[in-house]
Amino acid sequence: MVVNLLVTAVVIIICVVSNKVSNKIGMPVLFAFILLGMFFGSDGPIQIYFDDYVFAEQVCSIALIFIMFYGGFGTKWEEAKPVANKAMLLSSLGTIMTAGLVGIFCNLVLGISFLEGLLIGAVVSSTDAASVFSILRSKRLNLRDNTASLLEIESGSNDPFAYMLTIIVLSLMGGGSSFSEFAYLIFSQIVYGAVFGIVLAVVTVHFFKKIRLTSSGFYSIFVLAIALISYAGPSLMDGNGYLSAYITGIILGNSKIQDKAELVHFFDGITGLMQILLFFLLGLLSFPSHLPQVALLALAISLFLTFVARPLVVFAILTPFHSTKGQKLLVSWAGMRGAASIVFAIMAVIHPITMNHDIFHIVFFIVLFSILIQGTLLPYVAKKLDMTDNDIDVMSTFNDYMDELPVQFLQLSIPGDYPWVHQRVKDILLPPDSFLLLIVRGAENIIPNGETEILGEDILILSGKSPKKINGLSLYETKVKKETRWYDKKIADVTLGDERIVLIKRGESVVIPNGGTVLQENDILVFTEVI
C-alpha cells in the first residue's frame, strides 16, 4: 500500500509539472496526461498491467461528475446569455446530427454494421469540456463574437446528450425494447435530469441564504455532496445524471451564495485532480500495441468527423443565426473529442453485447488525434481566421471572478465618546487608501456622503481588499464593461434585486451614487447584498 501511495503521489507531481512543460511546447496538457498513463501502462516502460474496464468506468464516471458540475459552475451566464440559443442547439441537435453522420459514414464507407457505426458516432458525438476549457484558459484565447462562451456552453452541456445517445444505441443493440420503452427512456433522461438539477440547485441556494455553517470549509464539503447528489438522484430514476450535474452547477455558479470565492478555488483544485486522474487512467487502460490494428479505420473516422461531419453540423445550425464565417470555421475546428468519449466507449465495452470492432481503441485513437491536432492548432487557427481580440479577456467568461476585484472590508464600531461622534464624514481623517462605504445604524444601512453625521454606536464599513461577510452583508466589487447589462444606464433603470451599489470608483475619483448616476465603462462598482 505504501508503494502504491508513493507511486500515486509521484504521478500527480509529474502531471502538475507537465502542465508547465506542455504549455511551453504548445501541446495540450490533457494529452500529456494520457501519454503519461501510456508510459506507466501495460505496453509502456513501467508496465503496470491494468485492464479492469469496470473499475475504470466507475472511477471515470465519478471524475466526469465533477468536471460536468464545475463546467456549469464556472460558466458566467451574463457573458453566455447572448449565445445560449446557438450553444444549446449545437449541444443537443448538433450532437444528434454528428452521431448520425458518423454512423452513416461508418456503415456506407467503412462497412461497419449500422448500429455499431451509430454507437461509434454516439460515443464521439460530444465535444470535450475539459479540453476546451483547458485550452481557452492556458492559451488565453480572447475570441471575438462571444465565441468563447459559445464553446464553453456547448462543450459543457453536450456530454449528457452523447451519454443519452450511447444508452439508447446500446439498448437497441441489446434488443427486446419496445417503442414505448425507448420513448420513456428519452423522456426520463431529459426531463428527470433537468428537473432534478433545477430543483436541487434552487433548494441549495435557499439553504445557503437561510443557514450559516460554522466554517467556510464546510460550504465546500456541502457543495461537494450536492454535486454527487445532482448525479446520483436522477440516475436512480433513469434520469440523466450528467445533465443534472451541469444544470445544478450553472445555477449555483451564477447565484449569490456564501463563500463562493472559496468554492471556486476548492472545485478548481478538485476538477484539476479529476482531470489528471481521468486522463491518466484512460492512458493506463489503453494498449498502444493495439492502436496500429485500428489506425486506418480510426484515422478515417477522425478525418471525416473533423473535416466533414463537424463543419456540416456547425454551418447548418449557426447559419440561420447569421454567425460570421470566421466563427463557424473556428467552432468547427474547436470540436475536440476527449475523456467523455473514451468513458462512453468503456461503457460500451462492459455492456453485454457483442461487437465486431475494438471500439475502445478506435475511440482512443480519435481522441488522441483530436486533442493533439485540433487542440495544438486551435490558437493558430483562431489567429488565421482573425477571431482573436486583445480588447476581450476570455477569463471574464468564466465564473472565477477575475473581474470581481479582491476587496477586503474593515468594520469599526464607534463608541459614544469617540472623537468622530457628531462629526461629518468629510471632516474625519480616514486611514490611507480606504473608503467609507456604509454606516450600519441599528437596523438601517446608510450610504454616506460628505455631509453624513457619525453617531455613537454606528458601525462603519471601510474598504480595503477581498470579499468578506459583515453583519449579514455580502460586499463585492465588479468592473463595468461595454458588454455588461449596466453599461451606459442610470442606476435607477438597472434591476438589481437585493443588491445595492454603495460606491463607484471612477478613475482616481470616488462617486457616491444616486438614481441618476450613469454607469460608465471601467467604473468599479461596490455592491452590497443582504445574505
Short mmCIF file of C-alpha atoms in Angstrom, two decimals:
data_model
loop_
_atom_site.label_atom_id
_atom_site.label_comp_id
_atom_site.label_asym_id
_atom_site.label_seq_id
_atom_site.Cartn_x
_atom_site.Cartn_y
_atom_site.Cartn_z
CA MET A 1 0.00 0.00 0.00
CA VAL A 2 2.83 2.39 0.85
CA VAL A 3 4.40 1.79 -2.56
CA ASN A 4 1.04 2.46 -4.28
CA LEU A 5 0.65 5.73 -2.38
CA LEU A 6 4.17 6.75 -3.31
CA VAL A 7 3.60 5.96 -7.00
CA THR A 8 0.30 7.88 -6.93
CA ALA A 9 1.95 10.93 -5.40
CA VAL A 10 4.80 10.83 -7.91
CA VAL A 11 2.34 10.55 -10.83
CA ILE A 12 0.34 13.55 -9.59
CA ILE A 13 3.52 15.63 -9.18
CA ILE A 14 4.70 14.68 -12.69
CA CYS A 15 1.26 15.62 -14.11
CA VAL A 16 1.35 19.01 -12.37
CA VAL A 17 4.88 19.70 -13.62
CA SER A 18 3.94 18.54 -17.13
CA ASN A 19 1.33 21.29 -17.19
CA LYS A 20 4.14 23.85 -17.29
CA VAL A 21 6.16 21.88 -19.83
CA SER A 22 3.23 21.26 -22.18
CA ASN A 23 2.39 24.98 -22.24
CA LYS A 24 5.93 25.81 -23.30
CA ILE A 25 5.96 23.36 -26.21
CA GLY A 26 2.37 24.15 -27.21
CA MET A 27 0.95 20.68 -26.50
CA PRO A 28 -2.41 20.44 -24.68
CA VAL A 29 -1.75 19.36 -21.09
CA LEU A 30 -4.52 16.75 -21.15
CA PHE A 31 -2.70 14.99 -23.98
CA ALA A 32 0.37 14.91 -21.75
CA PHE A 33 -1.67 13.20 -19.00
CA ILE A 34 -2.77 10.49 -21.47
CA LEU A 35 0.82 9.96 -22.66
CA LEU A 36 1.95 9.65 -19.06
CA GLY A 37 -0.69 6.97 -18.44
CA MET A 38 0.51 5.09 -21.54
CA PHE A 39 4.10 5.39 -20.28
CA PHE A 40 3.12 3.72 -16.99
CA GLY A 41 0.72 1.27 -18.67
CA SER A 42 0.89 -2.31 -19.88
CA ASP A 43 2.86 -1.56 -23.06
CA GLY A 44 4.96 1.23 -21.57
CA PRO A 45 8.39 1.13 -19.90
CA ILE A 46 6.88 0.91 -16.37
CA GLN A 47 4.48 -1.88 -17.42
CA ILE A 48 1.73 -1.56 -14.83
CA TYR A 49 -0.77 -4.09 -16.17
CA PHE A 50 -4.30 -2.68 -15.98
CA ASP A 51 -7.32 -3.86 -17.96
CA ASP A 52 -10.16 -3.52 -15.44
CA TYR A 53 -12.75 -1.71 -17.58
CA VAL A 54 -15.44 -1.93 -14.90
CA PHE A 55 -13.27 -0.23 -12.27
CA ALA A 56 -12.07 2.36 -14.80
CA GLU A 57 -15.67 3.15 -15.82
CA GLN A 58 -16.69 3.69 -12.18
CA VAL A 59 -13.73 5.96 -11.39
CA CYS A 60 -14.01 7.91 -14.65
CA SER A 61 -17.76 8.39 -14.19
CA ILE A 62 -17.14 9.97 -10.78
CA ALA A 63 -14.46 12.22 -12.28
CA LEU A 64 -16.87 13.27 -15.04
CA ILE A 65 -19.44 14.31 -12.42
CA PHE A 66 -17.11 16.96 -11.03
CA ILE A 67 -15.91 18.05 -14.48
CA MET A 68 -19.53 18.48 -15.60
CA PHE A 69 -20.57 20.21 -12.38
CA TYR A 70 -17.67 22.64 -12.43
CA GLY A 71 -18.16 23.18 -16.16
CA GLY A 72 -21.55 24.62 -15.29
CA PHE A 73 -20.34 26.33 -12.10
CA GLY A 74 -17.56 28.10 -13.97
CA THR A 75 -19.69 29.38 -16.86
CA LYS A 76 -20.70 33.01 -16.42
CA TRP A 77 -24.31 33.26 -17.59
CA GLU A 78 -24.12 37.03 -18.07
CA GLU A 79 -21.49 36.51 -20.76
CA ALA A 80 -23.07 33.34 -22.17
CA LYS A 81 -26.67 34.52 -22.48
CA PRO A 82 -26.26 36.19 -25.92
CA VAL A 83 -25.13 32.89 -27.47
CA ALA A 84 -27.11 30.46 -25.29
CA ASN A 85 -29.61 29.53 -28.03
CA LYS A 86 -26.88 28.74 -30.55
CA ALA A 87 -24.87 26.81 -27.99
CA MET A 88 -27.81 24.71 -26.80
CA LEU A 89 -28.77 23.81 -30.36
CA LEU A 90 -25.19 22.73 -31.02
CA SER A 91 -25.10 20.65 -27.84
CA SER A 92 -28.44 18.92 -28.46
CA LEU A 93 -29.39 18.83 -32.15
CA GLY A 94 -25.75 19.15 -33.17
CA THR A 95 -24.77 16.12 -31.09
CA ILE A 96 -27.55 14.04 -32.61
CA MET A 97 -26.66 15.12 -36.15
CA THR A 98 -22.96 14.38 -35.57
CA ALA A 99 -23.75 10.89 -34.28
CA GLY A 100 -25.99 10.21 -37.28
CA LEU A 101 -23.47 11.42 -39.86
CA VAL A 102 -20.61 9.41 -38.35
CA GLY A 103 -22.86 6.35 -38.10
CA ILE A 104 -23.84 6.60 -41.78
CA PHE A 105 -20.18 7.10 -42.81
CA CYS A 106 -19.06 4.06 -40.79
CA ASN A 107 -21.79 1.94 -42.37
CA LEU A 108 -21.66 3.05 -46.01
CA VAL A 109 -17.94 3.79 -46.40
CA LEU A 110 -16.18 1.63 -43.82
CA GLY A 111 -18.54 -1.36 -43.92
CA ILE A 112 -19.30 -1.37 -40.20
CA SER A 113 -22.78 -2.56 -39.26
CA PHE A 114 -25.25 0.30 -38.94
CA LEU A 115 -25.89 0.01 -35.19
CA GLU A 116 -22.21 -0.45 -34.36
CA GLY A 117 -21.36 2.53 -36.56
CA LEU A 118 -24.10 4.53 -34.88
CA LEU A 119 -22.65 3.56 -31.49
CA ILE A 120 -19.25 4.91 -32.53
CA GLY A 121 -20.99 8.07 -33.71
CA ALA A 122 -22.86 8.45 -30.40
CA VAL A 123 -19.73 7.91 -28.35
CA VAL A 124 -17.71 10.58 -30.23
CA SER A 125 -20.59 12.98 -30.84
CA SER A 126 -19.83 15.40 -27.97
CA THR A 127 -17.02 17.93 -27.70
CA ASP A 128 -14.91 17.75 -24.57
CA ALA A 129 -15.39 20.43 -21.91
CA ALA A 130 -12.11 19.67 -20.14
CA SER A 131 -10.11 20.07 -23.36
CA VAL A 132 -11.93 23.23 -24.50
CA PHE A 133 -11.77 24.92 -21.09
CA SER A 134 -8.11 23.97 -20.64
CA ILE A 135 -7.01 25.40 -23.99
CA LEU A 136 -9.09 28.57 -23.69
CA ARG A 137 -7.56 29.26 -20.27
CA SER A 138 -3.97 28.15 -20.79
CA LYS A 139 -3.61 29.87 -24.18
CA ARG A 140 -5.70 32.91 -23.11
CA LEU A 141 -7.70 32.74 -26.35
CA ASN A 142 -9.55 36.05 -26.35
CA LEU A 143 -12.14 35.26 -29.03
CA ARG A 144 -14.49 37.77 -30.61
CA ASP A 145 -18.26 37.44 -31.16
CA ASN A 146 -18.79 35.67 -27.80
CA THR A 147 -17.19 32.59 -29.35
CA ALA A 148 -15.51 31.52 -26.11
CA SER A 149 -18.84 31.47 -24.28
CA LEU A 150 -20.41 29.60 -27.20
CA LEU A 151 -17.75 26.89 -26.99
CA GLU A 152 -17.96 26.74 -23.19
CA ILE A 153 -21.72 26.16 -23.10
CA GLU A 154 -21.69 23.71 -25.99
CA SER A 155 -18.84 21.61 -24.63
CA GLY A 156 -20.17 21.79 -21.09
CA SER A 157 -23.70 20.71 -21.96
CA ASN A 158 -23.38 18.22 -24.82
CA ASP A 159 -21.90 15.29 -22.88
CA PRO A 160 -25.33 14.48 -21.37
CA PHE A 161 -26.80 14.21 -24.87
CA ALA A 162 -23.95 11.97 -26.05
CA TYR A 163 -24.47 9.84 -22.93
CA MET A 164 -28.18 9.57 -23.70
CA LEU A 165 -27.50 8.58 -27.32
CA THR A 166 -24.99 5.96 -26.18
CA ILE A 167 -27.52 4.45 -23.76
CA ILE A 168 -30.20 4.38 -26.47
CA VAL A 169 -27.98 2.75 -29.10
CA LEU A 170 -26.74 0.17 -26.59
CA SER A 171 -30.38 -0.62 -25.77
CA LEU A 172 -31.15 -1.02 -29.47
CA MET A 173 -28.19 -3.33 -29.91
CA GLY A 174 -29.34 -5.37 -26.91
CA GLY A 175 -32.79 -5.78 -28.47
CA GLY A 176 -36.06 -6.53 -26.70
CA SER A 177 -37.21 -2.95 -26.07
CA SER A 178 -40.46 -1.59 -27.43
CA PHE A 179 -41.08 1.87 -28.90
CA SER A 180 -42.84 2.99 -25.71
CA GLU A 181 -39.84 1.91 -23.62
CA PHE A 182 -37.47 3.92 -25.82
CA ALA A 183 -39.79 6.93 -25.69
CA TYR A 184 -39.88 6.73 -21.90
CA LEU A 185 -36.08 6.37 -21.79
CA ILE A 186 -35.65 9.60 -23.77
CA PHE A 187 -38.27 11.36 -21.62
CA SER A 188 -36.73 10.21 -18.34
CA GLN A 189 -33.18 11.08 -19.42
CA ILE A 190 -34.02 14.67 -20.33
CA VAL A 191 -36.92 15.61 -18.04
CA TYR A 192 -35.83 13.87 -14.84
CA GLY A 193 -32.26 15.06 -15.27
CA ALA A 194 -33.20 18.68 -15.96
CA VAL A 195 -35.93 18.98 -13.32
CA PHE A 196 -33.84 17.34 -10.61
CA GLY A 197 -30.89 19.62 -11.34
CA ILE A 198 -33.03 22.77 -11.23
CA VAL A 199 -34.86 21.81 -8.03
CA LEU A 200 -31.67 20.75 -6.25
CA ALA A 201 -29.89 23.98 -7.18
CA VAL A 202 -32.81 26.19 -6.07
CA VAL A 203 -33.10 24.34 -2.76
CA THR A 204 -29.34 24.65 -2.21
CA VAL A 205 -29.34 28.39 -2.88
CA HIS A 206 -32.27 28.80 -0.46
CA PHE A 207 -30.40 26.73 2.14
CA PHE A 208 -27.34 28.95 1.86
CA LYS A 209 -29.47 32.05 2.38
CA LYS A 210 -31.15 30.65 5.49
CA ILE A 211 -28.45 28.57 7.16
CA ARG A 212 -24.97 29.63 8.22
CA LEU A 213 -22.35 26.91 8.63
CA THR A 214 -19.69 27.21 11.31
CA SER A 215 -16.70 27.15 8.94
CA SER A 216 -16.09 28.23 5.35
CA GLY A 217 -14.60 24.79 4.67
CA PHE A 218 -17.96 23.17 5.40
CA TYR A 219 -19.53 25.09 2.49
CA SER A 220 -17.09 23.40 0.10
CA ILE A 221 -17.81 19.99 1.63
CA PHE A 222 -21.55 20.66 1.45
CA VAL A 223 -21.42 21.62 -2.24
CA LEU A 224 -19.23 18.60 -2.93
CA ALA A 225 -22.06 16.44 -1.60
CA ILE A 226 -24.57 18.42 -3.69
CA ALA A 227 -22.54 17.68 -6.83
CA LEU A 228 -22.69 13.96 -6.06
CA ILE A 229 -26.43 14.11 -5.31
CA SER A 230 -27.04 16.00 -8.55
CA TYR A 231 -25.78 12.95 -10.44
CA ALA A 232 -26.99 10.11 -8.22
CA GLY A 233 -30.54 11.40 -7.67
CA PRO A 234 -31.81 11.41 -11.26
CA SER A 235 -29.73 8.31 -12.10
CA LEU A 236 -31.87 6.32 -9.65
CA MET A 237 -34.92 7.34 -11.71
CA ASP A 238 -33.30 6.62 -15.12
CA GLY A 239 -32.63 10.34 -15.47
CA ASN A 240 -29.50 11.89 -16.98
CA GLY A 241 -27.16 12.49 -14.05
CA TYR A 242 -24.63 14.42 -16.13
CA LEU A 243 -27.31 16.83 -17.35
CA SER A 244 -28.47 17.32 -13.77
CA ALA A 245 -24.91 17.95 -12.54
CA TYR A 246 -24.32 20.56 -15.26
CA ILE A 247 -27.58 22.39 -14.58
CA THR A 248 -27.01 22.35 -10.82
CA GLY A 249 -23.53 23.74 -11.35
CA ILE A 250 -24.58 26.55 -13.68
CA ILE A 251 -27.37 27.73 -11.34
CA LEU A 252 -25.15 27.64 -8.23
CA GLY A 253 -22.25 29.27 -10.05
CA ASN A 254 -24.42 32.20 -11.11
CA SER A 255 -26.15 32.70 -7.75
CA LYS A 256 -25.02 34.86 -4.85
CA ILE A 257 -24.09 32.25 -2.25
CA GLN A 258 -21.81 32.23 0.76
CA ASP A 259 -18.05 31.77 0.37
CA LYS A 260 -18.27 31.46 -3.40
CA ALA A 261 -14.66 32.53 -3.85
CA GLU A 262 -13.56 29.63 -1.64
CA LEU A 263 -15.84 27.29 -3.60
CA VAL A 264 -14.20 28.36 -6.85
CA HIS A 265 -10.72 27.61 -5.51
CA PHE A 266 -11.86 24.32 -3.98
CA PHE A 267 -13.57 22.99 -7.11
CA ASP A 268 -10.82 24.30 -9.36
CA GLY A 269 -8.42 22.06 -7.42
CA ILE A 270 -10.83 19.10 -7.29
CA THR A 271 -11.57 19.32 -11.02
CA GLY A 272 -7.86 19.58 -11.84
CA LEU A 273 -7.23 16.43 -9.81
CA MET A 274 -10.16 14.67 -11.53
CA GLN A 275 -8.78 15.57 -14.95
CA ILE A 276 -5.37 14.19 -14.02
CA LEU A 277 -6.95 11.01 -12.65
CA LEU A 278 -9.29 10.56 -15.61
CA PHE A 279 -6.84 11.13 -18.46
CA PHE A 280 -4.01 9.24 -16.74
CA LEU A 281 -6.30 6.28 -16.04
CA LEU A 282 -7.51 6.22 -19.64
CA GLY A 283 -3.90 6.20 -20.85
CA LEU A 284 -3.10 3.44 -18.36
CA LEU A 285 -6.07 1.38 -19.57
CA SER A 286 -5.00 1.56 -23.21
CA PHE A 287 -2.71 -0.87 -25.01
CA PRO A 288 -0.66 1.15 -27.52
CA SER A 289 0.23 -2.11 -29.30
CA HIS A 290 -3.45 -2.37 -30.30
CA LEU A 291 -3.54 1.08 -31.94
CA PRO A 292 -1.87 0.06 -35.25
CA GLN A 293 -4.61 -2.53 -35.77
CA VAL A 294 -7.33 0.16 -35.70
CA ALA A 295 -5.26 3.07 -37.02
CA LEU A 296 -6.60 3.24 -40.59
CA LEU A 297 -10.22 2.81 -39.51
CA ALA A 298 -9.89 5.33 -36.66
CA LEU A 299 -7.99 7.81 -38.85
CA ALA A 300 -10.73 7.69 -41.49
CA ILE A 301 -13.39 8.39 -38.83
CA SER A 302 -11.24 11.18 -37.34
CA LEU A 303 -10.79 12.91 -40.70
CA PHE A 304 -14.49 12.60 -41.56
CA LEU A 305 -15.54 13.83 -38.12
CA THR A 306 -13.13 16.79 -38.16
CA PHE A 307 -13.40 17.97 -41.75
CA VAL A 308 -16.88 16.87 -42.85
CA ALA A 309 -19.36 16.00 -40.09
CA ARG A 310 -18.48 18.73 -37.59
CA PRO A 311 -18.35 21.58 -40.17
CA LEU A 312 -21.63 20.42 -41.78
CA VAL A 313 -23.39 20.42 -38.40
CA VAL A 314 -21.94 23.77 -37.29
CA PHE A 315 -22.73 25.55 -40.57
CA ALA A 316 -26.27 24.07 -40.65
CA ILE A 317 -27.03 25.29 -37.11
CA LEU A 318 -25.18 28.63 -36.98
CA THR A 319 -26.01 29.94 -40.47
CA PRO A 320 -29.64 30.87 -39.57
CA PHE A 321 -28.23 32.91 -36.66
CA HIS A 322 -26.13 34.92 -39.15
CA SER A 323 -22.88 33.90 -37.47
CA THR A 324 -19.78 35.09 -39.25
CA LYS A 325 -17.86 32.70 -41.46
CA GLY A 326 -14.87 33.01 -39.14
CA GLN A 327 -16.90 31.97 -36.12
CA LYS A 328 -18.40 28.98 -37.93
CA LEU A 329 -14.99 27.79 -39.10
CA LEU A 330 -13.44 28.25 -35.66
CA VAL A 331 -16.28 26.47 -33.87
CA SER A 332 -15.96 23.66 -36.41
CA TRP A 333 -12.27 23.29 -35.65
CA ALA A 334 -12.76 23.56 -31.88
CA GLY A 335 -14.96 20.44 -31.73
CA MET A 336 -12.39 18.41 -29.80
CA ARG A 337 -13.19 14.92 -28.53
CA GLY A 338 -11.92 13.92 -25.11
CA ALA A 339 -12.40 11.99 -21.91
CA ALA A 340 -16.19 11.68 -22.08
CA SER A 341 -15.95 9.88 -25.43
CA ILE A 342 -13.49 7.34 -24.01
CA VAL A 343 -15.62 6.85 -20.88
CA PHE A 344 -18.69 6.19 -23.05
CA ALA A 345 -16.59 3.74 -25.09
CA ILE A 346 -15.74 1.92 -21.85
CA MET A 347 -19.48 1.73 -21.12
CA ALA A 348 -19.92 0.03 -24.49
CA VAL A 349 -17.09 -2.43 -23.78
CA ILE A 350 -18.56 -3.58 -20.46
CA HIS A 351 -22.11 -3.72 -21.86
CA PRO A 352 -23.26 -7.33 -22.51
CA ILE A 353 -23.36 -7.02 -26.30
CA THR A 354 -21.12 -8.46 -28.99
CA MET A 355 -19.17 -6.03 -31.19
CA ASN A 356 -17.03 -6.77 -34.20
CA HIS A 357 -14.55 -3.93 -33.66
CA ASP A 358 -12.32 -2.72 -30.82
CA ILE A 359 -14.41 0.35 -30.07
CA PHE A 360 -12.29 1.42 -27.09
CA HIS A 361 -9.04 1.74 -29.05
CA ILE A 362 -10.85 3.23 -32.07
CA VAL A 363 -12.26 5.99 -29.88
CA PHE A 364 -8.95 6.30 -28.01
CA PHE A 365 -7.18 6.95 -31.32
CA ILE A 366 -9.83 9.50 -32.34
CA VAL A 367 -9.37 11.36 -29.05
CA LEU A 368 -5.58 11.37 -29.36
CA PHE A 369 -5.88 12.73 -32.91
CA SER A 370 -8.40 15.37 -31.86
CA ILE A 371 -6.57 16.68 -28.80
CA LEU A 372 -3.15 16.65 -30.47
CA ILE A 373 -4.09 18.11 -33.87
CA GLN A 374 -7.12 20.30 -33.13
CA GLY A 375 -6.03 21.28 -29.64
CA THR A 376 -2.49 22.19 -30.61
CA LEU A 377 -3.54 24.17 -33.69
CA LEU A 378 -6.57 25.92 -32.17
CA PRO A 379 -4.69 29.14 -31.21
CA TYR A 380 -3.10 29.24 -34.70
CA VAL A 381 -6.47 28.69 -36.44
CA ALA A 382 -8.11 31.40 -34.31
CA LYS A 383 -5.46 33.91 -35.34
CA LYS A 384 -5.54 32.92 -39.03
CA LEU A 385 -9.33 33.41 -39.04
CA ASP A 386 -8.90 36.81 -37.33
CA MET A 387 -11.11 35.64 -34.48
CA THR A 388 -8.94 36.97 -31.64
CA ASP A 389 -9.45 40.34 -29.98
CA ASN A 390 -6.99 41.65 -27.40
CA ASP A 391 -9.65 44.00 -26.03
CA ILE A 392 -11.56 40.94 -24.78
CA ASP A 393 -10.49 38.88 -21.77
CA VAL A 394 -11.50 35.23 -22.14
CA MET A 395 -11.17 34.79 -18.37
CA SER A 396 -14.18 37.08 -17.91
CA THR A 397 -16.34 34.35 -19.47
CA PHE A 398 -15.60 32.06 -16.52
CA ASN A 399 -17.12 32.35 -13.06
CA ASP A 400 -13.67 32.59 -11.49
CA TYR A 401 -14.48 36.20 -10.61
CA MET A 402 -11.40 37.53 -12.32
CA ASP A 403 -13.20 40.82 -12.88
CA GLU A 404 -14.59 40.90 -9.34
CA LEU A 405 -11.64 42.67 -7.84
CA PRO A 406 -10.38 41.41 -4.47
CA VAL A 407 -11.71 43.72 -1.79
CA GLN A 408 -11.26 43.50 1.96
CA PHE A 409 -13.51 45.29 4.44
CA LEU A 410 -12.84 46.80 7.84
CA GLN A 411 -15.62 47.04 10.41
CA LEU A 412 -15.31 49.84 13.00
CA SER A 413 -17.71 50.11 15.96
CA ILE A 414 -17.86 53.73 17.12
CA PRO A 415 -18.16 54.16 20.94
CA GLY A 416 -20.33 57.02 22.25
CA ASP A 417 -17.29 59.02 23.41
CA TYR A 418 -15.20 58.54 20.24
CA PRO A 419 -13.89 61.82 18.68
CA TRP A 420 -15.68 61.06 15.38
CA VAL A 421 -19.12 61.22 17.05
CA HIS A 422 -21.20 64.13 15.68
CA GLN A 423 -18.51 64.77 13.05
CA ARG A 424 -19.36 64.93 9.34
CA VAL A 425 -17.76 62.35 7.09
CA LYS A 426 -15.86 65.00 5.14
CA ASP A 427 -14.27 66.27 8.37
CA ILE A 428 -12.80 62.98 9.62
CA LEU A 429 -9.43 61.54 8.65
CA LEU A 430 -9.79 58.00 7.28
CA PRO A 431 -6.91 55.50 7.06
CA PRO A 432 -4.83 55.81 3.87
CA ASP A 433 -6.19 54.10 0.73
CA SER A 434 -9.53 53.36 2.36
CA PHE A 435 -13.10 54.45 1.62
CA LEU A 436 -16.12 54.67 3.88
CA LEU A 437 -18.71 52.53 2.13
CA LEU A 438 -21.52 52.06 4.60
CA ILE A 439 -22.78 53.09 8.02
CA VAL A 440 -24.81 50.47 9.88
CA ARG A 441 -27.07 52.29 12.35
CA GLY A 442 -29.30 49.82 14.17
CA ALA A 443 -31.40 48.10 11.51
CA GLU A 444 -30.63 50.85 8.97
CA ASN A 445 -27.90 50.74 6.33
CA ILE A 446 -26.84 54.27 5.36
CA ILE A 447 -24.84 55.07 2.23
CA PRO A 448 -22.80 58.06 3.42
CA ASN A 449 -21.84 61.26 1.68
CA GLY A 450 -19.64 64.11 2.87
CA GLU A 451 -22.41 65.68 4.96
CA THR A 452 -23.44 62.49 6.76
CA GLU A 453 -23.03 62.82 10.54
CA ILE A 454 -21.48 59.97 12.51
CA LEU A 455 -23.27 58.97 15.71
CA GLY A 456 -22.28 56.90 18.70
CA GLU A 457 -22.82 53.12 18.30
CA ASP A 458 -22.59 53.44 14.49
CA ILE A 459 -20.76 50.63 12.69
CA LEU A 460 -18.58 51.92 9.85
CA ILE A 461 -17.66 49.67 6.94
CA LEU A 462 -14.41 50.70 5.21
CA SER A 463 -12.95 49.14 2.07
CA GLY A 464 -9.55 47.55 1.74
CA LYS A 465 -9.13 44.33 -0.40
CA SER A 466 -11.08 40.69 -0.81
CA PRO A 467 -14.83 39.92 -0.28
CA LYS A 468 -15.92 39.32 3.30
CA LYS A 469 -19.27 38.97 5.01
CA ILE A 470 -20.06 41.70 7.53
CA ASN A 471 -23.16 41.64 9.72
CA GLY A 472 -25.10 39.56 7.22
CA LEU A 473 -23.94 41.64 4.25
CA SER A 474 -22.09 40.50 1.15
CA LEU A 475 -19.82 43.23 -0.23
CA TYR A 476 -18.00 42.78 -3.52
CA GLU A 477 -16.67 44.74 -6.48
CA THR A 478 -17.07 44.29 -10.22
CA LYS A 479 -15.97 46.30 -13.24
CA VAL A 480 -18.36 47.74 -15.85
CA LYS A 481 -17.58 46.73 -19.42
CA LYS A 482 -19.42 47.63 -22.61
CA GLU A 483 -20.97 44.17 -22.87
CA THR A 484 -22.37 44.17 -19.31
CA ARG A 485 -26.01 44.96 -18.59
CA TRP A 486 -25.11 48.05 -16.53
CA TYR A 487 -23.11 49.92 -19.16
CA ASP A 488 -24.41 53.41 -20.08
CA LYS A 489 -27.52 53.07 -17.90
CA LYS A 490 -28.78 55.07 -14.96
CA ILE A 491 -28.75 53.21 -11.67
CA ALA A 492 -32.50 53.84 -11.37
CA ASP A 493 -33.03 51.92 -14.64
CA VAL A 494 -30.99 48.86 -13.59
CA THR A 495 -32.73 45.95 -11.91
CA LEU A 496 -30.52 44.92 -9.01
CA GLY A 497 -32.81 42.78 -6.82
CA ASP A 498 -31.41 42.62 -3.29
CA GLU A 499 -28.14 44.24 -4.36
CA ARG A 500 -27.31 47.91 -3.92
CA ILE A 501 -24.49 49.94 -5.45
CA VAL A 502 -22.94 51.74 -2.49
CA LEU A 503 -19.93 53.32 -4.18
CA ILE A 504 -18.36 53.82 -7.61
CA LYS A 505 -14.62 54.13 -8.21
CA ARG A 506 -14.18 56.11 -11.42
CA GLY A 507 -10.53 56.53 -12.30
CA GLU A 508 -8.89 58.31 -9.39
CA SER A 509 -12.16 59.67 -8.02
CA VAL A 510 -14.89 58.16 -5.86
CA VAL A 511 -18.56 58.69 -6.77
CA ILE A 512 -21.36 58.36 -4.21
CA PRO A 513 -24.15 57.05 -6.45
CA ASN A 514 -27.77 58.08 -6.71
CA GLY A 515 -30.58 57.02 -9.03
CA GLY A 516 -29.47 59.41 -11.77
CA THR A 517 -25.83 58.27 -11.87
CA VAL A 518 -24.95 56.92 -15.32
CA LEU A 519 -22.61 53.93 -15.24
CA GLN A 520 -19.57 54.26 -17.48
CA GLU A 521 -17.07 51.80 -18.93
CA ASN A 522 -14.35 50.80 -16.45
CA ASP A 523 -16.35 52.04 -13.46
CA ILE A 524 -15.67 49.79 -10.47
CA LEU A 525 -18.97 49.20 -8.67
CA VAL A 526 -19.09 48.28 -5.00
CA PHE A 527 -22.21 46.22 -4.27
CA THR A 528 -23.86 45.27 -1.02
CA GLU A 529 -26.38 42.46 -0.61
CA VAL A 530 -28.11 41.13 2.50
CA ILE A 531 -27.46 37.37 2.79
#
